[in-house]
Coordinates of C-alpha atoms in Angstrom, one line a residue:
M1 CA 52.8 -44.6 -1.6
N2 CA 54.3 -41.1 -2.3
A3 CA 51.8 -38.5 -3.3
G4 CA 50.6 -38.9 -6.9
H5 CA 50.0 -36.2 -9.5
P6 CA 46.9 -34.3 -8.3
Q7 CA 45.1 -34.8 -11.6
N8 CA 45.5 -38.6 -11.2
A9 CA 43.7 -38.6 -7.9
D10 CA 40.5 -40.2 -9.3
Q11 CA 42.3 -43.0 -10.9
I12 CA 44.5 -43.7 -7.8
A13 CA 41.2 -43.8 -5.7
Y14 CA 39.6 -46.2 -8.2
W15 CA 42.5 -48.6 -8.4
N16 CA 42.9 -48.7 -4.6
G17 CA 39.1 -49.1 -3.9
P18 CA 36.6 -51.8 -4.9
G19 CA 37.5 -51.6 -8.6
G20 CA 41.2 -52.4 -7.9
Q21 CA 40.1 -55.2 -5.5
R22 CA 37.9 -56.7 -8.2
W23 CA 40.8 -56.6 -10.7
A24 CA 43.2 -58.2 -8.2
S25 CA 40.7 -61.0 -7.4
R26 CA 40.2 -61.7 -11.1
Q27 CA 44.0 -61.5 -11.8
A28 CA 44.6 -65.2 -12.6
A29 CA 41.8 -65.3 -15.1
Q30 CA 42.6 -62.0 -16.7
D31 CA 46.2 -62.9 -17.2
I32 CA 45.1 -66.0 -19.2
V33 CA 42.6 -63.9 -21.3
L34 CA 45.2 -61.2 -22.0
Q35 CA 48.2 -63.5 -22.6
P36 CA 48.1 -63.0 -26.4
V37 CA 48.7 -59.3 -25.8
L38 CA 51.7 -59.9 -23.5
D39 CA 53.2 -62.4 -26.0
L40 CA 53.0 -59.7 -28.8
L41 CA 54.3 -57.0 -26.6
I42 CA 57.3 -59.0 -25.4
D43 CA 58.0 -60.0 -29.0
R44 CA 58.0 -56.4 -30.3
A45 CA 59.8 -55.0 -27.3
A46 CA 62.6 -57.6 -27.8
P47 CA 64.0 -57.4 -24.3
K48 CA 67.6 -58.8 -24.0
A49 CA 69.5 -60.5 -21.2
G50 CA 70.9 -57.9 -18.8
E51 CA 68.6 -55.1 -19.7
R52 CA 66.8 -52.8 -17.2
I53 CA 63.1 -52.3 -17.8
V54 CA 60.4 -50.1 -16.3
D55 CA 56.9 -51.8 -16.5
V56 CA 54.4 -49.0 -16.2
G57 CA 51.0 -49.9 -14.7
C58 CA 52.3 -53.3 -14.0
G59 CA 49.1 -54.4 -12.2
S60 CA 49.3 -57.9 -10.7
G61 CA 52.7 -58.6 -12.2
A62 CA 52.2 -60.9 -15.2
S63 CA 54.0 -58.5 -17.6
T64 CA 56.7 -57.8 -15.1
N65 CA 57.4 -61.5 -14.6
G66 CA 57.2 -62.1 -18.4
F67 CA 59.9 -59.5 -19.0
A68 CA 62.0 -60.8 -16.1
T69 CA 62.3 -64.2 -17.7
K70 CA 63.8 -62.4 -20.8
V71 CA 66.3 -60.2 -19.0
G72 CA 67.5 -62.9 -16.6
P73 CA 69.4 -62.6 -13.4
S74 CA 71.8 -60.0 -14.9
G75 CA 68.9 -57.7 -15.8
H76 CA 66.2 -56.0 -13.7
V77 CA 62.5 -55.2 -14.1
F78 CA 61.0 -52.4 -12.0
G79 CA 57.2 -52.6 -11.9
V80 CA 55.3 -49.4 -11.0
D81 CA 51.6 -49.2 -10.3
V82 CA 49.2 -47.0 -8.2
S83 CA 47.1 -50.0 -7.1
G84 CA 47.9 -51.4 -3.7
P85 CA 45.6 -54.5 -4.1
M86 CA 47.1 -55.4 -7.5
L87 CA 50.7 -54.9 -6.3
E88 CA 50.0 -57.2 -3.4
R89 CA 49.1 -59.8 -5.9
A90 CA 52.2 -59.1 -8.0
R91 CA 54.5 -59.6 -5.0
Q92 CA 52.7 -62.9 -4.2
S93 CA 53.0 -64.2 -7.7
T94 CA 56.7 -63.2 -8.3
P95 CA 59.3 -65.8 -7.6
K96 CA 61.6 -64.8 -4.7
D97 CA 64.7 -64.9 -6.8
A98 CA 63.3 -63.0 -9.7
P99 CA 65.2 -59.8 -10.8
V100 CA 62.2 -57.7 -10.0
T101 CA 61.2 -54.9 -7.7
Y102 CA 57.9 -53.1 -7.3
A103 CA 56.9 -49.6 -6.3
L104 CA 53.5 -48.3 -5.3
A105 CA 53.8 -45.1 -7.1
D106 CA 52.4 -42.8 -9.7
A107 CA 54.8 -42.9 -12.7
T108 CA 53.9 -39.3 -13.6
V109 CA 55.9 -38.0 -10.6
Y110 CA 58.1 -40.9 -9.5
P111 CA 61.7 -39.9 -9.1
F112 CA 63.3 -42.5 -11.5
D113 CA 67.1 -42.7 -11.6
P114 CA 67.8 -40.6 -14.7
A115 CA 69.0 -42.3 -17.9
S116 CA 69.1 -45.7 -16.2
F117 CA 66.7 -47.9 -18.1
D118 CA 66.9 -49.6 -21.5
L119 CA 63.2 -50.2 -22.1
L120 CA 60.0 -48.6 -21.0
A121 CA 57.1 -51.1 -21.4
S122 CA 53.5 -51.4 -20.6
R123 CA 50.5 -53.7 -21.2
F124 CA 47.4 -51.5 -20.9
G125 CA 49.0 -49.3 -18.1
V126 CA 49.4 -46.0 -19.8
M127 CA 45.9 -45.0 -20.9
F128 CA 44.8 -43.8 -17.4
F129 CA 47.1 -40.7 -17.1
A130 CA 45.2 -37.5 -16.7
D131 CA 48.0 -35.5 -18.5
P132 CA 50.0 -38.2 -20.4
A133 CA 52.4 -35.7 -22.0
V134 CA 53.6 -34.9 -18.4
S135 CA 53.7 -38.6 -17.5
F136 CA 55.7 -39.6 -20.5
A137 CA 58.1 -36.7 -20.1
N138 CA 58.9 -38.0 -16.7
L139 CA 59.2 -41.6 -18.0
H140 CA 61.5 -40.4 -20.9
K141 CA 64.0 -39.0 -18.3
A142 CA 64.3 -42.5 -16.9
L143 CA 65.5 -43.9 -20.2
K144 CA 69.1 -44.1 -21.5
P145 CA 69.7 -42.1 -24.7
S146 CA 69.8 -45.5 -26.5
G147 CA 66.6 -46.5 -24.7
R148 CA 63.3 -47.5 -26.3
L149 CA 59.6 -47.7 -25.6
A150 CA 57.0 -50.4 -26.3
F151 CA 53.4 -50.5 -25.0
A152 CA 50.0 -52.1 -25.8
C153 CA 46.8 -50.0 -25.9
W154 CA 43.3 -50.5 -27.2
Q155 CA 42.0 -49.3 -30.6
E156 CA 38.6 -47.6 -30.6
P157 CA 35.5 -49.3 -29.1
R158 CA 33.9 -50.2 -32.3
E159 CA 37.0 -52.4 -33.1
N160 CA 36.6 -54.2 -29.8
P161 CA 33.6 -56.6 -29.4
F162 CA 35.7 -57.9 -26.5
F163 CA 34.4 -54.9 -24.5
M164 CA 31.4 -53.9 -26.5
A165 CA 29.4 -57.1 -27.1
P166 CA 28.6 -57.6 -23.4
L167 CA 28.2 -53.8 -22.8
Q168 CA 25.7 -53.3 -25.6
A169 CA 23.7 -56.3 -24.4
V170 CA 23.5 -54.7 -21.0
Y171 CA 22.5 -51.3 -22.5
K172 CA 19.2 -52.9 -23.6
H173 CA 18.2 -52.8 -19.9
V174 CA 20.1 -50.0 -18.0
P175 CA 21.2 -46.4 -18.7
K176 CA 24.5 -45.9 -20.6
L177 CA 27.7 -45.1 -18.6
P178 CA 28.8 -41.5 -18.7
Q179 CA 30.5 -40.8 -22.0
L180 CA 34.2 -40.3 -21.8
G181 CA 35.8 -37.6 -23.9
P182 CA 38.5 -38.7 -26.3
E183 CA 41.2 -37.2 -24.0
D184 CA 39.7 -38.5 -20.8
P185 CA 41.6 -41.3 -19.0
G186 CA 40.2 -44.7 -19.8
P187 CA 40.8 -47.8 -21.8
F188 CA 40.3 -46.1 -25.2
S189 CA 42.2 -42.8 -24.5
F190 CA 45.1 -44.0 -26.7
A191 CA 43.0 -45.2 -29.6
S192 CA 43.8 -42.2 -31.7
E193 CA 47.0 -42.4 -33.7
A194 CA 47.3 -38.6 -33.9
R195 CA 47.0 -38.2 -30.2
V196 CA 49.6 -40.9 -29.3
N197 CA 52.0 -39.4 -31.8
R198 CA 51.5 -35.9 -30.4
I199 CA 51.9 -37.1 -26.7
L200 CA 55.0 -39.1 -27.4
G201 CA 56.5 -36.4 -29.6
E202 CA 56.0 -33.8 -27.0
A203 CA 57.7 -36.0 -24.4
G204 CA 60.8 -36.4 -26.5
F205 CA 60.4 -39.7 -28.3
S206 CA 61.2 -40.3 -31.9
G207 CA 60.7 -43.1 -34.5
I208 CA 57.1 -43.6 -33.2
A209 CA 55.4 -46.5 -34.9
M210 CA 51.9 -48.0 -34.2
E211 CA 51.2 -51.5 -35.3
P212 CA 47.5 -52.5 -35.5
C213 CA 47.0 -56.1 -34.2
R214 CA 43.8 -58.1 -34.3
L215 CA 43.4 -60.8 -31.7
E216 CA 40.7 -63.1 -30.3
F217 CA 40.2 -63.3 -26.5
D218 CA 38.8 -66.4 -24.8
V219 CA 36.7 -64.7 -22.2
A220 CA 35.6 -68.1 -21.0
I221 CA 39.2 -69.3 -20.5
G222 CA 38.1 -72.7 -21.7
R223 CA 35.2 -73.1 -19.3
G224 CA 32.2 -72.5 -21.6
I225 CA 29.6 -69.8 -22.0
D226 CA 28.6 -69.7 -18.3
A227 CA 32.1 -68.7 -17.3
A228 CA 32.1 -66.0 -20.1
V229 CA 28.8 -64.5 -18.9
Q230 CA 30.1 -64.5 -15.3
S231 CA 33.3 -62.8 -16.4
A232 CA 31.3 -60.0 -18.0
L233 CA 29.3 -59.6 -14.8
E234 CA 32.4 -59.3 -12.7
I235 CA 34.8 -57.1 -14.6
G236 CA 34.8 -54.5 -17.4
P237 CA 32.3 -52.0 -18.6
A238 CA 29.2 -54.3 -18.6
S239 CA 29.7 -55.0 -14.9
R240 CA 30.1 -51.2 -14.2
A241 CA 26.9 -50.5 -16.0
L242 CA 25.0 -53.0 -13.9
E243 CA 26.3 -51.8 -10.6
G244 CA 23.5 -51.0 -8.1
Q245 CA 20.8 -52.2 -10.5
P246 CA 17.8 -54.3 -9.2
D247 CA 17.8 -58.1 -9.4
D248 CA 15.2 -58.3 -12.2
L249 CA 17.1 -55.9 -14.4
R250 CA 20.3 -57.9 -13.7
A251 CA 18.6 -61.2 -14.6
A252 CA 17.3 -59.7 -17.9
A253 CA 20.8 -58.4 -18.7
V254 CA 22.3 -61.8 -18.0
T255 CA 20.0 -63.3 -20.6
S256 CA 21.0 -60.6 -23.1
I257 CA 24.7 -61.1 -22.4
R258 CA 24.4 -64.9 -23.0
E259 CA 22.6 -64.2 -26.3
A260 CA 25.2 -61.7 -27.4
L261 CA 28.1 -64.1 -26.6
T262 CA 26.5 -67.2 -28.2
P263 CA 27.7 -66.5 -31.7
F264 CA 31.4 -66.4 -30.4
V265 CA 31.3 -69.9 -28.8
K266 CA 33.8 -72.4 -30.2
G267 CA 33.7 -75.5 -28.1
D268 CA 34.5 -74.5 -24.5
A269 CA 36.0 -71.2 -25.6
V270 CA 34.2 -67.9 -26.2
L271 CA 36.4 -66.0 -28.6
L272 CA 35.7 -62.3 -28.7
P273 CA 37.5 -60.2 -31.3
G274 CA 39.7 -57.3 -30.1
A275 CA 42.0 -54.8 -31.7
I276 CA 45.1 -53.2 -30.1
W277 CA 48.0 -51.0 -31.0
I278 CA 51.5 -52.0 -30.3
V279 CA 53.3 -48.7 -30.0
T280 CA 57.1 -48.5 -30.3
A281 CA 59.5 -45.5 -30.2
R282 CA 63.1 -44.5 -29.4
A283 CA 64.2 -42.3 -26.6
S284 CA 66.2 -40.1 -28.9

């Protein structure tokens, strides 16, 4: 990987360390959980045959491959991510003949071919930039004047029991995670409409629109409440809050997570509500 932006060093370290490894190992399950977001994003982005797309923070490649099926062999999707473990998964899961390439790189500083892409897209890959105005200014240069932007990001925590139900259950037993400021990189750093409009406007985008979408996520992926509890223990903020805690506290937290998730059980599914923005804009 080329050197990333110095301010993104912490994120690059996280996504290449045990955190990135955890996400990579949970990739298949997470792709199923988050499929409703990808479906919405692809619908609103409206990729066409033959288009060239940059997929920012492409992770393990589900979004890249989803876009590739739309642009077809005459198009191309360029997946960019800072996480080596997740890109390894992406390369494994991408069909050999797919019109896809990947780069282990920081999109903030990557030297994209100027004015060469039709669409800049991301599913939850843009909220981790330390200085997003700089990152989006670099990405803006990669778009043709006729180009467009479409990405998914989370609304604020209180709108997202998907994250908060397991986390609040765990907080009955362990200290709270360090509080992130509203401008700090993290899952909710693009929750504010005013902030997103300011960042994209400064980077040169116009016609900015933010569509609020409410979804339900089956955190059990059809495998019942035990699988949902296990998921909360393996990935996301509840798992981070429990890191390094003694077994008795973990056991108590597991009981509380199960109690918190029980009201969301529907058959073998555990449907947690979530709320996202689908953000769209034009390059000029």
